[in-house]
């Protein structure tokens, strides 16, 4: 009887040890699966966000360059009109230049705010990634 009890007890201990090893290995594989699935999706989302912001900034730069060209053309017309002495045309061209310059200044302010938003989003994403990484490391340490 005593040998049977010891045999059962040792079998139970071995089974418990095996279950804990298997569950730790299973948890590690689940962790690896979660990490491999979530990190690429987070990085792909972040890359997509970066691409969208880059395209938006690029389109605004193109618009600003077009406005600068229009202002340069109007300045040339203003110079020619000034030589001719047409006061009404000078005032009209000057108003057009002012409108374009005001629009360009507003675009610069908007571009600055978009750049700031992009920086904030980047910082938030990096902080989130770091905290997620720290949480995963903590889970792994607790499993060991």
PDB file of C-alpha atoms in Angstrom:
ATOM      1  CA  UNK A   1       0.000   0.000   0.000  1.00  0.00           C
ATOM      2  CA  UNK A   2       2.762   2.414   0.945  1.00  0.00           C
ATOM      3  CA  UNK A   3       4.573   1.726  -2.331  1.00  0.00           C
ATOM      4  CA  UNK A   4       1.357   2.288  -4.289  1.00  0.00           C
ATOM      5  CA  UNK A   5       0.756   5.613  -2.499  1.00  0.00           C
ATOM      6  CA  UNK A   6       4.322   6.733  -3.197  1.00  0.00           C
ATOM      7  CA  UNK A   7       3.971   5.653  -6.826  1.00  0.00           C
ATOM      8  CA  UNK A   8       0.712   7.595  -7.203  1.00  0.00           C
ATOM      9  CA  UNK A   9       2.211  10.625  -5.462  1.00  0.00           C
ATOM     10  CA  UNK A  10       5.308  10.587  -7.663  1.00  0.00           C
ATOM     11  CA  UNK A  11       3.129  10.121 -10.754  1.00  0.00           C
ATOM     12  CA  UNK A  12       0.994  13.102  -9.728  1.00  0.00           C
ATOM     13  CA  UNK A  13       4.122  15.223  -9.189  1.00  0.00           C
ATOM     14  CA  UNK A  14       5.484  14.222 -12.607  1.00  0.00           C
ATOM     15  CA  UNK A  15       2.134  15.000 -14.258  1.00  0.00           C
ATOM     16  CA  UNK A  16       1.943  18.403 -12.557  1.00  0.00           C
ATOM     17  CA  UNK A  17       5.508  19.186 -13.641  1.00  0.00           C
ATOM     18  CA  UNK A  18       4.749  18.085 -17.201  1.00  0.00           C
ATOM     19  CA  UNK A  19       1.575  20.169 -17.306  1.00  0.00           C
ATOM     20  CA  UNK A  20       3.401  23.246 -16.052  1.00  0.00           C
ATOM     21  CA  UNK A  21       6.184  22.781 -18.633  1.00  0.00           C
ATOM     22  CA  UNK A  22       3.656  22.245 -21.428  1.00  0.00           C
ATOM     23  CA  UNK A  23       1.555  25.208 -20.333  1.00  0.00           C
ATOM     24  CA  UNK A  24       4.651  27.439 -20.188  1.00  0.00           C
ATOM     25  CA  UNK A  25       5.678  26.272 -23.651  1.00  0.00           C
ATOM     26  CA  UNK A  26       2.123  26.759 -24.861  1.00  0.00           C
ATOM     27  CA  UNK A  27       2.006  30.238 -23.362  1.00  0.00           C
ATOM     28  CA  UNK A  28       5.328  31.051 -25.026  1.00  0.00           C
ATOM     29  CA  UNK A  29       4.050  29.844 -28.400  1.00  0.00           C
ATOM     30  CA  UNK A  30       0.832  31.831 -27.903  1.00  0.00           C
ATOM     31  CA  UNK A  31       2.925  34.867 -27.004  1.00  0.00           C
ATOM     32  CA  UNK A  32       5.095  34.382 -30.094  1.00  0.00           C
ATOM     33  CA  UNK A  33       1.943  34.040 -32.176  1.00  0.00           C
ATOM     34  CA  UNK A  34       0.379  37.180 -30.713  1.00  0.00           C
ATOM     35  CA  UNK A  35       3.600  39.146 -31.082  1.00  0.00           C
ATOM     36  CA  UNK A  36       4.173  38.007 -34.640  1.00  0.00           C
ATOM     37  CA  UNK A  37       0.592  38.900 -35.561  1.00  0.00           C
ATOM     38  CA  UNK A  38       0.209  42.171 -33.682  1.00  0.00           C
ATOM     39  CA  UNK A  39       3.585  43.790 -34.249  1.00  0.00           C
ATOM     40  CA  UNK A  40       3.493  43.542 -38.053  1.00  0.00           C
ATOM     41  CA  UNK A  41      -0.044  44.881 -38.107  1.00  0.00           C
ATOM     42  CA  UNK A  42       0.937  47.763 -35.831  1.00  0.00           C
ATOM     43  CA  UNK A  43       4.019  48.511 -37.899  1.00  0.00           C
ATOM     44  CA  UNK A  44       2.095  48.226 -41.154  1.00  0.00           C
ATOM     45  CA  UNK A  45      -0.558  50.597 -39.796  1.00  0.00           C
ATOM     46  CA  UNK A  46       2.136  52.987 -38.670  1.00  0.00           C
ATOM     47  CA  UNK A  47       3.825  52.794 -42.079  1.00  0.00           C
ATOM     48  CA  UNK A  48       0.486  53.430 -43.776  1.00  0.00           C
ATOM     49  CA  UNK A  49      -0.057  56.470 -41.559  1.00  0.00           C
ATOM     50  CA  UNK A  50       3.413  57.761 -42.384  1.00  0.00           C
ATOM     51  CA  UNK A  51       2.781  57.318 -46.113  1.00  0.00           C
ATOM     52  CA  UNK A  52      -0.530  59.187 -45.940  1.00  0.00           C
ATOM     53  CA  UNK A  53       1.050  62.060 -44.034  1.00  0.00           C
ATOM     54  CA  UNK A  54       3.981  62.178 -46.449  1.00  0.00           C
ATOM     55  CA  UNK A  55       1.614  62.306 -49.439  1.00  0.00           C
ATOM     56  CA  UNK A  56      -0.431  65.063 -47.816  1.00  0.00           C
ATOM     57  CA  UNK A  57       2.660  67.127 -47.053  1.00  0.00           C
ATOM     58  CA  UNK A  58       3.983  66.525 -50.561  1.00  0.00           C
ATOM     59  CA  UNK A  59       0.737  67.720 -52.158  1.00  0.00           C
ATOM     60  CA  UNK A  60       0.802  70.843 -49.989  1.00  0.00           C
ATOM     61  CA  UNK A  61       4.386  71.551 -51.027  1.00  0.00           C
ATOM     62  CA  UNK A  62       3.359  71.258 -54.688  1.00  0.00           C
ATOM     63  CA  UNK A  63       0.450  73.670 -54.097  1.00  0.00           C
ATOM     64  CA  UNK A  64       2.773  76.133 -52.384  1.00  0.00           C
ATOM     65  CA  UNK A  65       5.245  75.936 -55.265  1.00  0.00           C
ATOM     66  CA  UNK A  66       2.419  76.631 -57.723  1.00  0.00           C
ATOM     67  CA  UNK A  67       1.354  79.663 -55.682  1.00  0.00           C
ATOM     68  CA  UNK A  68       4.936  80.891 -55.629  1.00  0.00           C
ATOM     69  CA  UNK A  69       5.064  80.611 -59.416  1.00  0.00           C
ATOM     70  CA  UNK A  70       1.784  82.518 -59.713  1.00  0.00           C
ATOM     71  CA  UNK A  71       3.131  85.228 -57.399  1.00  0.00           C
ATOM     72  CA  UNK A  72       6.311  85.445 -59.490  1.00  0.00           C
ATOM     73  CA  UNK A  73       4.241  85.817 -62.681  1.00  0.00           C
ATOM     74  CA  UNK A  74       2.070  88.484 -61.056  1.00  0.00           C
ATOM     75  CA  UNK A  75       5.182  90.326 -59.867  1.00  0.00           C
ATOM     76  CA  UNK A  76       6.457  90.344 -63.457  1.00  0.00           C
ATOM     77  CA  UNK A  77       3.095  91.694 -64.655  1.00  0.00           C
ATOM     78  CA  UNK A  78       3.155  94.265 -61.842  1.00  0.00           C
ATOM     79  CA  UNK A  79       6.606  95.442 -62.930  1.00  0.00           C
ATOM     80  CA  UNK A  80       5.440  95.779 -66.542  1.00  0.00           C
ATOM     81  CA  UNK A  81       2.227  97.545 -65.507  1.00  0.00           C
ATOM     82  CA  UNK A  82       4.152  99.911 -63.244  1.00  0.00           C
ATOM     83  CA  UNK A  83       6.345 100.911 -66.183  1.00  0.00           C
ATOM     84  CA  UNK A  84       3.204 101.597 -68.211  1.00  0.00           C
ATOM     85  CA  UNK A  85       1.688 103.623 -65.367  1.00  0.00           C
ATOM     86  CA  UNK A  86      -1.750 101.937 -65.298  1.00  0.00           C
ATOM     87  CA  UNK A  87      -2.854 102.603 -61.698  1.00  0.00           C
ATOM     88  CA  UNK A  88      -6.046 100.504 -61.810  1.00  0.00           C
ATOM     89  CA  UNK A  89      -4.200  97.463 -63.186  1.00  0.00           C
ATOM     90  CA  UNK A  90      -1.431  97.941 -60.590  1.00  0.00           C
ATOM     91  CA  UNK A  91      -3.972  97.872 -57.754  1.00  0.00           C
ATOM     92  CA  UNK A  92      -5.729  94.824 -59.218  1.00  0.00           C
ATOM     93  CA  UNK A  93      -2.471  92.897 -59.580  1.00  0.00           C
ATOM     94  CA  UNK A  94      -1.386  93.948 -56.099  1.00  0.00           C
ATOM     95  CA  UNK A  95      -4.666  92.593 -54.652  1.00  0.00           C
ATOM     96  CA  UNK A  96      -4.140  89.288 -56.464  1.00  0.00           C
ATOM     97  CA  UNK A  97      -0.607  89.067 -55.079  1.00  0.00           C
ATOM     98  CA  UNK A  98      -1.876  89.817 -51.569  1.00  0.00           C
ATOM     99  CA  UNK A  99      -4.550  87.104 -51.830  1.00  0.00           C
ATOM    100  CA  UNK A 100      -2.005  84.534 -53.004  1.00  0.00           C
ATOM    101  CA  UNK A 101       0.481  85.509 -50.294  1.00  0.00           C
ATOM    102  CA  UNK A 102      -2.211  85.257 -47.614  1.00  0.00           C
ATOM    103  CA  UNK A 103      -3.217  81.825 -48.920  1.00  0.00           C
ATOM    104  CA  UNK A 104       0.397  80.754 -48.903  1.00  0.00           C
ATOM    105  CA  UNK A 105       0.840  81.924 -45.317  1.00  0.00           C
ATOM    106  CA  UNK A 106      -2.246  79.956 -44.286  1.00  0.00           C
ATOM    107  CA  UNK A 107      -0.843  76.883 -46.051  1.00  0.00           C
ATOM    108  CA  UNK A 108       2.433  77.312 -44.147  1.00  0.00           C
ATOM    109  CA  UNK A 109       0.534  77.437 -40.852  1.00  0.00           C
ATOM    110  CA  UNK A 110      -1.475  74.358 -41.849  1.00  0.00           C
ATOM    111  CA  UNK A 111       1.683  72.525 -42.891  1.00  0.00           C
ATOM    112  CA  UNK A 112       3.274  73.373 -39.550  1.00  0.00           C
ATOM    113  CA  UNK A 113       0.274  72.015 -37.667  1.00  0.00           C
ATOM    114  CA  UNK A 114       0.238  68.844 -39.792  1.00  0.00           C
ATOM    115  CA  UNK A 115       3.925  68.349 -39.108  1.00  0.00           C
ATOM    116  CA  UNK A 116       3.280  68.777 -35.383  1.00  0.00           C
ATOM    117  CA  UNK A 117       0.379  66.303 -35.514  1.00  0.00           C
ATOM    118  CA  UNK A 118       2.605  63.847 -37.373  1.00  0.00           C
ATOM    119  CA  UNK A 119       5.289  64.209 -34.695  1.00  0.00           C
ATOM    120  CA  UNK A 120       2.737  63.694 -31.912  1.00  0.00           C
ATOM    121  CA  UNK A 121       1.299  60.621 -33.654  1.00  0.00           C
ATOM    122  CA  UNK A 122       4.793  59.214 -34.124  1.00  0.00           C
ATOM    123  CA  UNK A 123       5.624  59.754 -30.452  1.00  0.00           C
ATOM    124  CA  UNK A 124       2.348  58.160 -29.364  1.00  0.00           C
ATOM    125  CA  UNK A 125       2.939  55.140 -31.591  1.00  0.00           C
ATOM    126  CA  UNK A 126       6.491  54.708 -30.342  1.00  0.00           C
ATOM    127  CA  UNK A 127       5.358  54.981 -26.717  1.00  0.00           C
ATOM    128  CA  UNK A 128       2.597  52.451 -27.349  1.00  0.00           C
ATOM    129  CA  UNK A 129       5.034  50.060 -29.011  1.00  0.00           C
ATOM    130  CA  UNK A 130       7.483  50.418 -26.132  1.00  0.00           C
ATOM    131  CA  UNK A 131       4.809  49.820 -23.501  1.00  0.00           C
ATOM    132  CA  UNK A 132       3.517  46.808 -25.421  1.00  0.00           C
ATOM    133  CA  UNK A 133       7.044  45.423 -25.676  1.00  0.00           C
ATOM    134  CA  UNK A 134       7.601  45.982 -21.948  1.00  0.00           C
ATOM    135  CA  UNK A 135       4.310  44.242 -21.151  1.00  0.00           C
ATOM    136  CA  UNK A 136       5.276  41.247 -23.297  1.00  0.00           C
ATOM    137  CA  UNK A 137       8.679  41.055 -21.623  1.00  0.00           C
ATOM    138  CA  UNK A 138       7.013  41.193 -18.210  1.00  0.00           C
ATOM    139  CA  UNK A 139       4.664  38.364 -19.165  1.00  0.00           C
ATOM    140  CA  UNK A 140       7.573  36.248 -20.371  1.00  0.00           C
ATOM    141  CA  UNK A 141       9.526  36.927 -17.176  1.00  0.00           C
ATOM    142  CA  UNK A 142       6.512  35.904 -15.112  1.00  0.00           C
ATOM    143  CA  UNK A 143       6.145  32.686 -17.099  1.00  0.00           C
ATOM    144  CA  UNK A 144       9.745  31.708 -16.395  1.00  0.00           C
TER     145      UNK A 144
END
